[in-house]
PDB file of N, CA and C in Angstrom:
ATOM      1  N   MET A   1     -14.093 -21.180  40.483  1.00 59.00           N
ATOM      2  CA  MET A   1     -14.510 -22.188  39.529  1.00 59.00           C
ATOM      3  C   MET A   1     -13.343 -23.123  39.231  1.00 59.00           C
ATOM      4  N   ALA A   2     -12.170 -22.594  39.007  1.00 68.00           N
ATOM      5  CA  ALA A   2     -11.015 -23.439  38.702  1.00 68.00           C
ATOM      6  C   ALA A   2     -10.656 -24.325  39.885  1.00 68.00           C
ATOM      7  N   LEU A   3     -10.860 -23.828  41.106  1.00 70.00           N
ATOM      8  CA  LEU A   3     -10.548 -24.646  42.282  1.00 70.00           C
ATOM      9  C   LEU A   3     -11.353 -25.929  42.299  1.00 70.00           C
ATOM     10  N   PHE A   4     -12.630 -25.824  41.977  1.00 72.00           N
ATOM     11  CA  PHE A   4     -13.500 -26.990  42.040  1.00 72.00           C
ATOM     12  C   PHE A   4     -13.280 -27.914  40.850  1.00 72.00           C
ATOM     13  N   ALA A   5     -12.892 -27.370  39.713  1.00 73.00           N
ATOM     14  CA  ALA A   5     -12.625 -28.193  38.533  1.00 73.00           C
ATOM     15  C   ALA A   5     -11.341 -28.995  38.710  1.00 73.00           C
ATOM     16  N   ARG A   6     -10.495 -28.567  39.609  1.00 71.00           N
ATOM     17  CA  ARG A   6      -9.201 -29.234  39.814  1.00 71.00           C
ATOM     18  C   ARG A   6      -9.085 -29.837  41.209  1.00 71.00           C
ATOM     19  N   ASN A   7     -10.198 -30.232  41.778  1.00 74.00           N
ATOM     20  CA  ASN A   7     -10.214 -30.881  43.093  1.00 74.00           C
ATOM     21  C   ASN A   7      -9.559 -30.053  44.189  1.00 74.00           C
ATOM     22  N   ARG A   8      -9.728 -28.750  44.110  1.00 70.00           N
ATOM     23  CA  ARG A   8      -9.282 -27.802  45.129  1.00 70.00           C
ATOM     24  C   ARG A   8      -7.837 -28.014  45.573  1.00 70.00           C
ATOM     25  N   PRO A   9      -6.890 -27.784  44.687  1.00 71.00           N
ATOM     26  CA  PRO A   9      -5.481 -27.940  45.065  1.00 71.00           C
ATOM     27  C   PRO A   9      -5.079 -26.922  46.127  1.00 71.00           C
ATOM     28  N   ARG A  10      -4.107 -27.247  46.915  1.00 73.00           N
ATOM     29  CA  ARG A  10      -3.598 -26.348  47.958  1.00 73.00           C
ATOM     30  C   ARG A  10      -2.448 -25.518  47.398  1.00 73.00           C
ATOM     31  N   GLY A  11      -2.240 -24.345  47.996  1.00 78.00           N
ATOM     32  CA  GLY A  11      -1.093 -23.525  47.643  1.00 78.00           C
ATOM     33  C   GLY A  11      -1.226 -22.737  46.355  1.00 78.00           C
ATOM     34  N   VAL A  12      -2.445 -22.582  45.866  1.00 83.00           N
ATOM     35  CA  VAL A  12      -2.657 -21.803  44.643  1.00 83.00           C
ATOM     36  C   VAL A  12      -2.408 -20.328  44.952  1.00 83.00           C
ATOM     37  N   ILE A  13      -1.691 -19.654  44.071  1.00 84.00           N
ATOM     38  CA  ILE A  13      -1.380 -18.238  44.247  1.00 84.00           C
ATOM     39  C   ILE A  13      -2.382 -17.399  43.461  1.00 84.00           C
ATOM     40  N   VAL A  14      -2.984 -16.422  44.139  1.00 83.00           N
ATOM     41  CA  VAL A  14      -3.945 -15.512  43.518  1.00 83.00           C
ATOM     42  C   VAL A  14      -3.261 -14.161  43.359  1.00 83.00           C
ATOM     43  N   HIS A  15      -2.947 -13.794  42.114  1.00 78.00           N
ATOM     44  CA  HIS A  15      -2.268 -12.531  41.825  1.00 78.00           C
ATOM     45  C   HIS A  15      -3.300 -11.422  41.649  1.00 78.00           C
ATOM     46  N   THR A  16      -3.093 -10.297  42.312  1.00 79.00           N
ATOM     47  CA  THR A  16      -3.993  -9.153  42.176  1.00 79.00           C
ATOM     48  C   THR A  16      -3.172  -7.865  42.156  1.00 79.00           C
ATOM     49  N   ASP A  17      -3.858  -6.784  41.805  1.00 72.00           N
ATOM     50  CA  ASP A  17      -3.222  -5.482  41.966  1.00 72.00           C
ATOM     51  C   ASP A  17      -3.447  -5.043  43.418  1.00 72.00           C
ATOM     52  N   ARG A  18      -3.213  -3.788  43.713  1.00 74.00           N
ATOM     53  CA  ARG A  18      -3.316  -3.320  45.097  1.00 74.00           C
ATOM     54  C   ARG A  18      -4.674  -2.700  45.392  1.00 74.00           C
ATOM     55  N   GLY A  19      -5.696  -3.096  44.662  1.00 75.00           N
ATOM     56  CA  GLY A  19      -7.035  -2.566  44.880  1.00 75.00           C
ATOM     57  C   GLY A  19      -7.552  -2.850  46.278  1.00 75.00           C
ATOM     58  N   SER A  20      -8.334  -1.914  46.816  1.00 78.00           N
ATOM     59  CA  SER A  20      -8.812  -2.056  48.194  1.00 78.00           C
ATOM     60  C   SER A  20      -9.693  -3.286  48.386  1.00 78.00           C
ATOM     61  N   GLN A  21     -10.384  -3.720  47.328  1.00 81.00           N
ATOM     62  CA  GLN A  21     -11.236  -4.899  47.465  1.00 81.00           C
ATOM     63  C   GLN A  21     -10.426  -6.144  47.803  1.00 81.00           C
ATOM     64  N   TYR A  22      -9.164  -6.182  47.391  1.00 79.00           N
ATOM     65  CA  TYR A  22      -8.320  -7.348  47.658  1.00 79.00           C
ATOM     66  C   TYR A  22      -7.696  -7.303  49.049  1.00 79.00           C
ATOM     67  N   CYS A  23      -7.854  -6.178  49.745  1.00 81.00           N
ATOM     68  CA  CYS A  23      -7.359  -6.048  51.115  1.00 81.00           C
ATOM     69  C   CYS A  23      -8.479  -6.244  52.130  1.00 81.00           C
ATOM     70  N   SER A  24      -9.702  -6.400  51.650  1.00 89.00           N
ATOM     71  CA  SER A  24     -10.846  -6.499  52.551  1.00 89.00           C
ATOM     72  C   SER A  24     -10.808  -7.778  53.376  1.00 89.00           C
ATOM     73  N   ARG A  25     -11.462  -7.726  54.529  1.00 90.00           N
ATOM     74  CA  ARG A  25     -11.553  -8.914  55.385  1.00 90.00           C
ATOM     75  C   ARG A  25     -12.229 -10.064  54.664  1.00 90.00           C
ATOM     76  N   GLU A  26     -13.284  -9.750  53.906  1.00 92.00           N
ATOM     77  CA  GLU A  26     -14.029 -10.792  53.200  1.00 92.00           C
ATOM     78  C   GLU A  26     -13.149 -11.516  52.186  1.00 92.00           C
ATOM     79  N   HIS A  27     -12.378 -10.752  51.437  1.00 88.00           N
ATOM     80  CA  HIS A  27     -11.503 -11.358  50.426  1.00 88.00           C
ATOM     81  C   HIS A  27     -10.418 -12.198  51.089  1.00 88.00           C
ATOM     82  N   ARG A  28      -9.805 -11.654  52.123  1.00 90.00           N
ATOM     83  CA  ARG A  28      -8.757 -12.405  52.824  1.00 90.00           C
ATOM     84  C   ARG A  28      -9.316 -13.675  53.460  1.00 90.00           C
ATOM     85  N   ALA A  29     -10.548 -13.605  54.005  1.00 92.00           N
ATOM     86  CA  ALA A  29     -11.173 -14.788  54.607  1.00 92.00           C
ATOM     87  C   ALA A  29     -11.443 -15.854  53.550  1.00 92.00           C
ATOM     88  N   LEU A  30     -11.862 -15.435  52.363  1.00 88.00           N
ATOM     89  CA  LEU A  30     -12.109 -16.382  51.274  1.00 88.00           C
ATOM     90  C   LEU A  30     -10.812 -17.073  50.854  1.00 88.00           C
ATOM     91  N   LEU A  31      -9.744 -16.306  50.746  1.00 88.00           N
ATOM     92  CA  LEU A  31      -8.447 -16.900  50.416  1.00 88.00           C
ATOM     93  C   LEU A  31      -8.038 -17.917  51.477  1.00 88.00           C
ATOM     94  N   GLU A  32      -8.208 -17.539  52.732  1.00 88.00           N
ATOM     95  CA  GLU A  32      -7.831 -18.440  53.823  1.00 88.00           C
ATOM     96  C   GLU A  32      -8.697 -19.699  53.832  1.00 88.00           C
ATOM     97  N   GLN A  33      -9.994 -19.534  53.577  1.00 88.00           N
ATOM     98  CA  GLN A  33     -10.921 -20.670  53.570  1.00 88.00           C
ATOM     99  C   GLN A  33     -10.481 -21.750  52.582  1.00 88.00           C
ATOM    100  N   TYR A  34      -9.969 -21.338  51.437  1.00 86.00           N
ATOM    101  CA  TYR A  34      -9.568 -22.289  50.404  1.00 86.00           C
ATOM    102  C   TYR A  34      -8.051 -22.488  50.334  1.00 86.00           C
ATOM    103  N   ALA A  35      -7.336 -22.035  51.361  1.00 87.00           N
ATOM    104  CA  ALA A  35      -5.878 -22.186  51.450  1.00 87.00           C
ATOM    105  C   ALA A  35      -5.173 -21.603  50.224  1.00 87.00           C
ATOM    106  N   LEU A  36      -5.627 -20.418  49.795  1.00 88.00           N
ATOM    107  CA  LEU A  36      -5.024 -19.725  48.665  1.00 88.00           C
ATOM    108  C   LEU A  36      -4.006 -18.713  49.171  1.00 88.00           C
ATOM    109  N   ILE A  37      -3.002 -18.444  48.386  1.00 88.00           N
ATOM    110  CA  ILE A  37      -1.939 -17.522  48.765  1.00 88.00           C
ATOM    111  C   ILE A  37      -2.119 -16.216  47.994  1.00 88.00           C
ATOM    112  N   ALA A  38      -2.212 -15.108  48.725  1.00 87.00           N
ATOM    113  CA  ALA A  38      -2.377 -13.798  48.097  1.00 87.00           C
ATOM    114  C   ALA A  38      -1.035 -13.289  47.586  1.00 87.00           C
ATOM    115  N   SER A  39      -1.052 -12.695  46.400  1.00 84.00           N
ATOM    116  CA  SER A  39       0.143 -12.081  45.827  1.00 84.00           C
ATOM    117  C   SER A  39      -0.271 -10.754  45.214  1.00 84.00           C
ATOM    118  N   MET A  40       0.233  -9.667  45.781  1.00 77.00           N
ATOM    119  CA  MET A  40      -0.091  -8.333  45.268  1.00 77.00           C
ATOM    120  C   MET A  40       1.124  -7.724  44.602  1.00 77.00           C
ATOM    121  N   SER A  41       0.849  -6.896  43.614  1.00 73.00           N
ATOM    122  CA  SER A  41       1.944  -6.178  42.970  1.00 73.00           C
ATOM    123  C   SER A  41       2.550  -5.195  43.972  1.00 73.00           C
ATOM    124  N   ALA A  42       3.806  -4.897  43.796  1.00 72.00           N
ATOM    125  CA  ALA A  42       4.502  -3.979  44.693  1.00 72.00           C
ATOM    126  C   ALA A  42       4.073  -2.544  44.421  1.00 72.00           C
ATOM    127  N   ARG A  43       4.074  -1.744  45.440  1.00 75.00           N
ATOM    128  CA  ARG A  43       3.711  -0.340  45.296  1.00 75.00           C
ATOM    129  C   ARG A  43       4.709   0.362  44.384  1.00 75.00           C
ATOM    130  N   GLY A  44       4.190   1.066  43.400  1.00 70.00           N
ATOM    131  CA  GLY A  44       5.037   1.856  42.519  1.00 70.00           C
ATOM    132  C   GLY A  44       5.778   1.075  41.449  1.00 70.00           C
ATOM    133  N   ASN A  45       5.487  -0.211  41.314  1.00 71.00           N
ATOM    134  CA  ASN A  45       6.168  -1.012  40.296  1.00 71.00           C
ATOM    135  C   ASN A  45       5.129  -1.524  39.304  1.00 71.00           C
ATOM    136  N   CYS A  46       4.924  -0.788  38.242  1.00 69.00           N
ATOM    137  CA  CYS A  46       3.878  -1.136  37.285  1.00 69.00           C
ATOM    138  C   CYS A  46       4.187  -2.416  36.514  1.00 69.00           C
ATOM    139  N   TYR A  47       5.424  -2.866  36.518  1.00 75.00           N
ATOM    140  CA  TYR A  47       5.792  -4.079  35.782  1.00 75.00           C
ATOM    141  C   TYR A  47       5.661  -5.340  36.626  1.00 75.00           C
ATOM    142  N   ASP A  48       5.423  -5.172  37.909  1.00 72.00           N
ATOM    143  CA  ASP A  48       5.367  -6.296  38.833  1.00 72.00           C
ATOM    144  C   ASP A  48       4.253  -7.276  38.475  1.00 72.00           C
ATOM    145  N   ASN A  49       3.167  -6.779  37.943  1.00 71.00           N
ATOM    146  CA  ASN A  49       2.010  -7.613  37.657  1.00 71.00           C
ATOM    147  C   ASN A  49       1.767  -7.721  36.147  1.00 71.00           C
ATOM    148  N   ALA A  50       2.786  -7.518  35.354  1.00 80.00           N
ATOM    149  CA  ALA A  50       2.631  -7.459  33.899  1.00 80.00           C
ATOM    150  C   ALA A  50       2.093  -8.757  33.305  1.00 80.00           C
ATOM    151  N   ALA A  51       2.517  -9.890  33.824  1.00 80.00           N
ATOM    152  CA  ALA A  51       2.043 -11.174  33.279  1.00 80.00           C
ATOM    153  C   ALA A  51       0.542 -11.326  33.471  1.00 80.00           C
ATOM    154  N   MET A  52       0.032 -10.960  34.641  1.00 78.00           N
ATOM    155  CA  MET A  52      -1.409 -11.075  34.884  1.00 78.00           C
ATOM    156  C   MET A  52      -2.186 -10.044  34.067  1.00 78.00           C
ATOM    157  N   GLU A  53      -1.643  -8.855  33.929  1.00 81.00           N
ATOM    158  CA  GLU A  53      -2.306  -7.847  33.106  1.00 81.00           C
ATOM    159  C   GLU A  53      -2.393  -8.324  31.660  1.00 81.00           C
ATOM    160  N   SER A  54      -1.354  -8.965  31.170  1.00 87.00           N
ATOM    161  CA  SER A  54      -1.361  -9.513  29.813  1.00 87.00           C
ATOM    162  C   SER A  54      -2.416 -10.602  29.676  1.00 87.00           C
ATOM    163  N   TRP A  55      -2.504 -11.471  30.680  1.00 84.00           N
ATOM    164  CA  TRP A  55      -3.518 -12.534  30.670  1.00 84.00           C
ATOM    165  C   TRP A  55      -4.926 -11.932  30.652  1.00 84.00           C
ATOM    166  N   ASN A  56      -5.176 -10.932  31.510  1.00 85.00           N
ATOM    167  CA  ASN A  56      -6.496 -10.297  31.553  1.00 85.00           C
ATOM    168  C   ASN A  56      -6.842  -9.686  30.200  1.00 85.00           C
ATOM    169  N   HIS A  57      -5.864  -9.066  29.552  1.00 89.00           N
ATOM    170  CA  HIS A  57      -6.092  -8.486  28.229  1.00 89.00           C
ATOM    171  C   HIS A  57      -6.473  -9.578  27.227  1.00 89.00           C
ATOM    172  N   SER A  58      -5.736 -10.684  27.238  1.00 88.00           N
ATOM    173  CA  SER A  58      -6.043 -11.791  26.319  1.00 88.00           C
ATOM    174  C   SER A  58      -7.454 -12.309  26.543  1.00 88.00           C
ATOM    175  N   LEU A  59      -7.817 -12.505  27.794  1.00 88.00           N
ATOM    176  CA  LEU A  59      -9.161 -12.996  28.110  1.00 88.00           C
ATOM    177  C   LEU A  59     -10.226 -12.041  27.584  1.00 88.00           C
ATOM    178  N   LYS A  60     -10.064 -10.764  27.858  1.00 88.00           N
ATOM    179  CA  LYS A  60     -11.062  -9.787  27.434  1.00 88.00           C
ATOM    180  C   LYS A  60     -11.167  -9.697  25.917  1.00 88.00           C
ATOM    181  N   VAL A  61     -10.026  -9.617  25.230  1.00 89.00           N
ATOM    182  CA  VAL A  61     -10.024  -9.410  23.782  1.00 89.00           C
ATOM    183  C   VAL A  61     -10.393 -10.677  23.021  1.00 89.00           C
ATOM    184  N   GLU A  62      -9.822 -11.806  23.413  1.00 86.00           N
ATOM    185  CA  GLU A  62     -10.024 -13.041  22.661  1.00 86.00           C
ATOM    186  C   GLU A  62     -11.309 -13.775  23.028  1.00 86.00           C
ATOM    187  N   ALA A  63     -11.779 -13.628  24.251  1.00 84.00           N
ATOM    188  CA  ALA A  63     -12.915 -14.443  24.683  1.00 84.00           C
ATOM    189  C   ALA A  63     -14.189 -13.657  24.936  1.00 84.00           C
ATOM    190  N   ILE A  64     -14.084 -12.441  25.406  1.00 86.00           N
ATOM    191  CA  ILE A  64     -15.280 -11.753  25.887  1.00 86.00           C
ATOM    192  C   ILE A  64     -15.753 -10.642  24.961  1.00 86.00           C
ATOM    193  N   HIS A  65     -14.831  -9.855  24.417  1.00 84.00           N
ATOM    194  CA  HIS A  65     -15.215  -8.703  23.603  1.00 84.00           C
ATOM    195  C   HIS A  65     -16.124  -9.121  22.447  1.00 84.00           C
ATOM    196  N   GLY A  66     -17.264  -8.473  22.347  1.00 86.00           N
ATOM    197  CA  GLY A  66     -18.196  -8.738  21.257  1.00 86.00           C
ATOM    198  C   GLY A  66     -19.158  -9.885  21.507  1.00 86.00           C
ATOM    199  N   GLU A  67     -18.971 -10.620  22.591  1.00 87.00           N
ATOM    200  CA  GLU A  67     -19.883 -11.725  22.906  1.00 87.00           C
ATOM    201  C   GLU A  67     -21.124 -11.176  23.600  1.00 87.00           C
ATOM    202  N   HIS A  68     -22.245 -11.790  23.312  1.00 88.00           N
ATOM    203  CA  HIS A  68     -23.501 -11.412  23.965  1.00 88.00           C
ATOM    204  C   HIS A  68     -23.927 -12.580  24.839  1.00 88.00           C
ATOM    205  N   LEU A  69     -23.587 -12.490  26.097  1.00 89.00           N
ATOM    206  CA  LEU A  69     -23.864 -13.554  27.054  1.00 89.00           C
ATOM    207  C   LEU A  69     -25.026 -13.110  27.934  1.00 89.00           C
ATOM    208  N   ALA A  70     -26.130 -13.832  27.856  1.00 92.00           N
ATOM    209  CA  ALA A  70     -27.366 -13.406  28.503  1.00 92.00           C
ATOM    210  C   ALA A  70     -27.393 -13.680  30.004  1.00 92.00           C
ATOM    211  N   THR A  71     -26.696 -14.711  30.449  1.00 93.00           N
ATOM    212  CA  THR A  71     -26.754 -15.072  31.865  1.00 93.00           C
ATOM    213  C   THR A  71     -25.350 -15.245  32.430  1.00 93.00           C
ATOM    214  N   ARG A  72     -25.280 -15.236  33.733  1.00 91.00           N
ATOM    215  CA  ARG A  72     -24.009 -15.471  34.405  1.00 91.00           C
ATOM    216  C   ARG A  72     -23.496 -16.871  34.092  1.00 91.00           C
ATOM    217  N   GLU A  73     -24.398 -17.840  34.023  1.00 92.00           N
ATOM    218  CA  GLU A  73     -24.003 -19.216  33.710  1.00 92.00           C
ATOM    219  C   GLU A  73     -23.400 -19.309  32.307  1.00 92.00           C
ATOM    220  N   GLN A  74     -23.977 -18.597  31.347  1.00 92.00           N
ATOM    221  CA  GLN A  74     -23.400 -18.570  29.997  1.00 92.00           C
ATOM    222  C   GLN A  74     -21.997 -17.964  30.028  1.00 92.00           C
ATOM    223  N   ALA A  75     -21.837 -16.890  30.783  1.00 91.00           N
ATOM    224  CA  ALA A  75     -20.532 -16.234  30.884  1.00 91.00           C
ATOM    225  C   ALA A  75     -19.506 -17.178  31.512  1.00 91.00           C
ATOM    226  N   LYS A  76     -19.894 -17.861  32.593  1.00 91.00           N
ATOM    227  CA  LYS A  76     -18.981 -18.808  33.245  1.00 91.00           C
ATOM    228  C   LYS A  76     -18.566 -19.911  32.281  1.00 91.00           C
ATOM    229  N   ALA A  77     -19.540 -20.471  31.573  1.00 92.00           N
ATOM    230  CA  ALA A  77     -19.249 -21.559  30.629  1.00 92.00           C
ATOM    231  C   ALA A  77     -18.349 -21.067  29.500  1.00 92.00           C
ATOM    232  N   HIS A  78     -18.601 -19.868  29.020  1.00 91.00           N
ATOM    233  CA  HIS A  78     -17.812 -19.305  27.925  1.00 91.00           C
ATOM    234  C   HIS A  78     -16.355 -19.082  28.356  1.00 91.00           C
ATOM    235  N   VAL A  79     -16.166 -18.499  29.526  1.00 90.00           N
ATOM    236  CA  VAL A  79     -14.815 -18.258  30.032  1.00 90.00           C
ATOM    237  C   VAL A  79     -14.119 -19.590  30.323  1.00 90.00           C
ATOM    238  N   PHE A  80     -14.837 -20.544  30.909  1.00 91.00           N
ATOM    239  CA  PHE A  80     -14.259 -21.864  31.182  1.00 91.00           C
ATOM    240  C   PHE A  80     -13.784 -22.510  29.888  1.00 91.00           C
ATOM    241  N   ASP A  81     -14.616 -22.477  28.852  1.00 90.00           N
ATOM    242  CA  ASP A  81     -14.228 -23.060  27.563  1.00 90.00           C
ATOM    243  C   ASP A  81     -13.000 -22.363  26.986  1.00 90.00           C
ATOM    244  N   TYR A  82     -12.955 -21.047  27.096  1.00 89.00           N
ATOM    245  CA  TYR A  82     -11.794 -20.315  26.587  1.00 89.00           C
ATOM    246  C   TYR A  82     -10.520 -20.771  27.303  1.00 89.00           C
ATOM    247  N   ILE A  83     -10.584 -20.857  28.626  1.00 88.00           N
ATOM    248  CA  ILE A  83      -9.395 -21.228  29.397  1.00 88.00           C
ATOM    249  C   ILE A  83      -8.999 -22.676  29.141  1.00 88.00           C
ATOM    250  N   GLU A  84      -9.942 -23.583  29.247  1.00 88.00           N
ATOM    251  CA  GLU A  84      -9.628 -25.012  29.177  1.00 88.00           C
ATOM    252  C   GLU A  84      -9.415 -25.524  27.755  1.00 88.00           C
ATOM    253  N   VAL A  85     -10.114 -24.956  26.778  1.00 85.00           N
ATOM    254  CA  VAL A  85     -10.028 -25.464  25.406  1.00 85.00           C
ATOM    255  C   VAL A  85      -9.047 -24.652  24.568  1.00 85.00           C
ATOM    256  N   ASP A  86      -9.190 -23.344  24.576  1.00 80.00           N
ATOM    257  CA  ASP A  86      -8.380 -22.500  23.696  1.00 80.00           C
ATOM    258  C   ASP A  86      -7.037 -22.111  24.307  1.00 80.00           C
ATOM    259  N   TYR A  87      -7.060 -21.581  25.518  1.00 76.00           N
ATOM    260  CA  TYR A  87      -5.850 -21.006  26.104  1.00 76.00           C
ATOM    261  C   TYR A  87      -4.846 -22.069  26.542  1.00 76.00           C
ATOM    262  N   ASN A  88      -5.310 -23.145  27.117  1.00 73.00           N
ATOM    263  CA  ASN A  88      -4.411 -24.166  27.675  1.00 73.00           C
ATOM    264  C   ASN A  88      -4.129 -25.329  26.739  1.00 73.00           C
ATOM    265  N   ARG A  89      -4.333 -25.170  25.452  1.00 70.00           N
ATOM    266  CA  ARG A  89      -4.082 -26.307  24.553  1.00 70.00           C
ATOM    267  C   ARG A  89      -2.653 -26.410  24.149  1.00 70.00           C
TER     268      ARG A  89
END
């Protein structure tokens, strides 16, 4: 969603943990399709991804927890508003 809102910039870094879903062919192909750069936390270093974990916590606690979103479109709009209006101000 952010890629399309920002005219699909090149060289965007996608930070993830070492989950198997992020190593899949499908995920890697999607990253390649949009010229995104994969960044995984290092094995055995729990602090390597601390900034992203903090961001995920903020999103969940400040934007999502307690909300009753009936559709995927409502959820997308709600998260977009949180990021663009509240978080990035």
